[in-house]
């Protein structure tokens, strides 16, 4: 049994009750993934599993045997930031930065959902191709809270990068 975290096979926790969030932070020392509410309400703990966004505080690590988990630490290529990371800097998409890893992982997963044509609550036509308008991004990212109120910069960064890939 192994969890593939940022491309590396790792041992799962011995205790099956350990959340994926605690396993990432406390055992693997990948502290980029943040613990906010620890009950599925803030999005700070969002990571990608096989490209889909999940809340790692609500997941048990042992559920993810053989799955590819990507955390914020796995997005950059060496010294080259992921384009969305760079856009967050360019657009002042953070202040304290606590929500930022979850925002970035969530936005990448959100864009993949849009590419697959998954509609949101504000999509007028359920069968149409998804265009990530500001309203769509706001709705689709509404599970990621930012207590600093950096949402304008966050949305701008997303629209410049991952949303642009979908809207084009
Ligand atoms: S820490 Fe997981 S949703 Fe808040
Ligand atoms: S940048 Fe502080 S909570 Fe979002």
GROMACS .gro file of C-alpha atoms and ligand atoms in nm:
model
  176
    1UNK     CA    1   0.000   0.000   0.000
    2UNK     CA    2   0.141   0.342  -0.086
    3UNK     CA    3   0.036   0.701  -0.139
    4UNK     CA    4   0.201   0.873  -0.431
    5UNK     CA    5   0.261   1.226  -0.308
    6UNK     CA    6   0.403   1.476  -0.555
    7UNK     CA    7   0.537   1.188  -0.762
    8UNK     CA    8   0.699   0.994  -0.477
    9UNK     CA    9   0.562   0.671  -0.330
   10UNK     CA   10   0.518   0.705   0.047
   11UNK     CA   11   0.400   0.480   0.327
   12UNK     CA   12   0.042   0.530   0.445
   13UNK     CA   13  -0.012   0.596   0.817
   14UNK     CA   14  -0.027   0.292   1.044
   15UNK     CA   15  -0.338   0.435   1.208
   16UNK     CA   16  -0.629   0.423   0.960
   17UNK     CA   17  -0.805   0.706   1.146
   18UNK     CA   18  -0.550   0.969   1.037
   19UNK     CA   19  -0.679   1.228   0.793
   20UNK     CA   20  -0.494   1.293   0.471
   21UNK     CA   21  -0.437   1.649   0.592
   22UNK     CA   22  -0.271   1.541   0.916
   23UNK     CA   23  -0.069   1.277   0.733
   24UNK     CA   24   0.062   1.531   0.482
   25UNK     CA   25   0.147   1.789   0.745
   26UNK     CA   26   0.259   1.587   1.044
   27UNK     CA   27   0.413   1.273   0.895
   28UNK     CA   28   0.537   1.387   0.555
   29UNK     CA   29   0.612   1.742   0.680
   30UNK     CA   30   0.443   1.898   0.379
   31UNK     CA   31   0.312   2.197   0.569
   32UNK     CA   32   0.202   2.390   0.260
   33UNK     CA   33  -0.143   2.233   0.288
   34UNK     CA   34  -0.316   2.430   0.561
   35UNK     CA   35  -0.556   2.335   0.839
   36UNK     CA   36  -0.826   2.597   0.879
   37UNK     CA   37  -1.158   2.468   1.007
   38UNK     CA   38  -1.076   2.093   0.994
   39UNK     CA   39  -1.443   2.030   0.913
   40UNK     CA   40  -1.487   2.092   0.541
   41UNK     CA   41  -1.596   2.455   0.554
   42UNK     CA   42  -1.297   2.670   0.447
   43UNK     CA   43  -1.104   2.503   0.164
   44UNK     CA   44  -0.761   2.572   0.316
   45UNK     CA   45  -0.675   2.201   0.304
   46UNK     CA   46  -0.758   2.149  -0.067
   47UNK     CA   47  -0.523   1.915  -0.257
   48UNK     CA   48  -0.549   1.735  -0.590
   49UNK     CA   49  -0.605   1.360  -0.619
   50UNK     CA   50  -0.557   1.236  -0.975
   51UNK     CA   51  -0.627   1.596  -1.078
   52UNK     CA   52  -0.951   1.633  -0.882
   53UNK     CA   53  -0.977   1.875  -0.591
   54UNK     CA   54  -1.062   1.729  -0.252
   55UNK     CA   55  -1.074   1.854   0.106
   56UNK     CA   56  -0.795   1.663   0.276
   57UNK     CA   57  -0.936   1.731   0.625
   58UNK     CA   58  -1.239   1.518   0.538
   59UNK     CA   59  -1.037   1.236   0.380
   60UNK     CA   60  -0.867   0.944   0.545
   61UNK     CA   61  -0.514   0.894   0.415
   62UNK     CA   62  -0.562   0.519   0.378
   63UNK     CA   63  -0.845   0.578   0.129
   64UNK     CA   64  -0.591   0.693  -0.128
   65UNK     CA   65  -0.383   0.382  -0.180
   66UNK     CA   66  -0.210   0.409  -0.518
   67UNK     CA   67  -0.361   0.748  -0.598
   68UNK     CA   68  -0.157   1.047  -0.715
   69UNK     CA   69  -0.180   1.328  -0.462
   70UNK     CA   70  -0.053   1.673  -0.555
   71UNK     CA   71   0.002   1.939  -0.293
   72UNK     CA   72   0.116   2.298  -0.335
   73UNK     CA   73   0.475   2.174  -0.297
   74UNK     CA   74   0.433   1.964  -0.612
   75UNK     CA   75   0.323   2.238  -0.851
   76UNK     CA   76   0.645   2.427  -0.924
   77UNK     CA   77   0.900   2.285  -1.169
   78UNK     CA   78   1.224   2.335  -0.978
   79UNK     CA   79   1.264   2.712  -0.938
   80UNK     CA   80   0.992   2.785  -1.194
   81UNK     CA   81   0.661   2.860  -1.027
   82UNK     CA   82   0.339   2.717  -1.169
   83UNK     CA   83   0.181   2.994  -1.383
   84UNK     CA   84  -0.102   3.031  -1.131
   85UNK     CA   85   0.145   3.075  -0.846
   86UNK     CA   86   0.317   3.350  -1.045
   87UNK     CA   87  -0.018   3.512  -1.122
   88UNK     CA   88  -0.111   3.521  -0.753
   89UNK     CA   89   0.205   3.725  -0.693
   90UNK     CA   90   0.140   3.950  -0.993
   91UNK     CA   91  -0.221   4.022  -0.890
   92UNK     CA   92  -0.169   4.044  -0.511
   93UNK     CA   93  -0.390   3.739  -0.468
   94UNK     CA   94  -0.296   3.699  -0.102
   95UNK     CA   95  -0.214   3.884   0.215
   96UNK     CA   96  -0.135   3.642   0.501
   97UNK     CA   97  -0.114   3.354   0.252
   98UNK     CA   98  -0.288   3.101   0.474
   99UNK     CA   99  -0.564   3.022   0.224
  100UNK     CA  100  -0.334   3.045  -0.079
  101UNK     CA  101  -0.221   2.681  -0.123
  102UNK     CA  102  -0.582   2.568  -0.105
  103UNK     CA  103  -0.694   2.842  -0.342
  104UNK     CA  104  -0.432   2.744  -0.599
  105UNK     CA  105  -0.495   2.369  -0.582
  106UNK     CA  106  -0.869   2.430  -0.592
  107UNK     CA  107  -0.844   2.659  -0.896
  108UNK     CA  108  -0.644   2.398  -1.088
  109UNK     CA  109  -0.904   2.133  -1.008
  110UNK     CA  110  -1.185   2.378  -1.085
  111UNK     CA  111  -1.045   2.451  -1.431
  112UNK     CA  112  -1.023   2.077  -1.503
  113UNK     CA  113  -1.390   2.041  -1.402
  114UNK     CA  114  -1.480   2.324  -1.638
  115UNK     CA  115  -1.283   2.161  -1.922
  116UNK     CA  116  -1.490   1.846  -1.866
  117UNK     CA  117  -1.805   2.058  -1.902
  118UNK     CA  118  -1.923   2.025  -1.543
  119UNK     CA  119  -2.187   2.296  -1.488
  120UNK     CA  120  -2.210   2.509  -1.174
  121UNK     CA  121  -2.503   2.662  -0.988
  122UNK     CA  122  -2.477   2.976  -1.204
  123UNK     CA  123  -2.440   2.802  -1.542
  124UNK     CA  124  -2.742   2.901  -1.753
  125UNK     CA  125  -2.710   2.614  -2.001
  126UNK     CA  126  -2.620   2.278  -1.853
  127UNK     CA  127  -2.511   2.140  -2.191
  128UNK     CA  128  -2.306   2.437  -2.312
  129UNK     CA  129  -1.925   2.453  -2.304
  130UNK     CA  130  -1.813   2.621  -1.987
  131UNK     CA  131  -1.677   2.973  -2.008
  132UNK     CA  132  -1.513   3.076  -1.685
  133UNK     CA  133  -1.662   3.422  -1.650
  134UNK     CA  134  -1.601   3.616  -1.329
  135UNK     CA  135  -1.938   3.497  -1.199
  136UNK     CA  136  -1.853   3.133  -1.277
  137UNK     CA  137  -1.514   3.162  -1.107
  138UNK     CA  138  -1.672   3.323  -0.802
  139UNK     CA  139  -1.927   3.046  -0.774
  140UNK     CA  140  -1.687   2.761  -0.842
  141UNK     CA  141  -1.431   2.895  -0.593
  142UNK     CA  142  -1.688   2.976  -0.325
  143UNK     CA  143  -1.571   2.684  -0.111
  144UNK     CA  144  -1.233   2.851  -0.062
  145UNK     CA  145  -1.260   3.129   0.192
  146UNK     CA  146  -1.009   3.411   0.229
  147UNK     CA  147  -1.029   3.591   0.561
  148UNK     CA  148  -0.798   3.864   0.430
  149UNK     CA  149  -1.043   3.952   0.155
  150UNK     CA  150  -0.799   3.903  -0.131
  151UNK     CA  151  -1.071   3.766  -0.357
  152UNK     CA  152  -1.036   4.029  -0.630
  153UNK     CA  153  -0.670   3.939  -0.681
  154UNK     CA  154  -0.745   3.568  -0.655
  155UNK     CA  155  -1.010   3.588  -0.926
  156UNK     CA  156  -0.785   3.801  -1.148
  157UNK     CA  157  -0.502   3.549  -1.116
  158UNK     CA  158  -0.732   3.260  -1.198
  159UNK     CA  159  -0.887   3.437  -1.494
  160UNK     CA  160  -0.545   3.525  -1.635
  161UNK     CA  161  -0.420   3.167  -1.620
  162UNK     CA  162  -0.620   2.850  -1.567
  163UNK     CA  163  -0.958   3.008  -1.651
  164UNK     CA  164  -0.813   3.152  -1.971
  165UNK     CA  165  -0.729   2.800  -2.084
  166UNK     CA  166  -1.098   2.713  -2.061
  167UNK     CA  167  -1.245   3.037  -2.192
  168UNK     CA  168  -1.019   3.044  -2.500
  169LIG     S1  169  -0.944   2.267   0.687
  169LIG    FE1  170  -1.044   2.143   0.542
  169LIG     S2  171  -1.209   2.262   0.470
  169LIG    FE2  172  -1.122   2.381   0.632
  170LIG     S1  173  -0.462   3.561   0.211
  170LIG    FE1  174  -0.509   3.555   0.425
  170LIG     S2  175  -0.676   3.419   0.435
  170LIG    FE2  176  -0.648   3.447   0.223
   0.00000   0.00000   0.00000
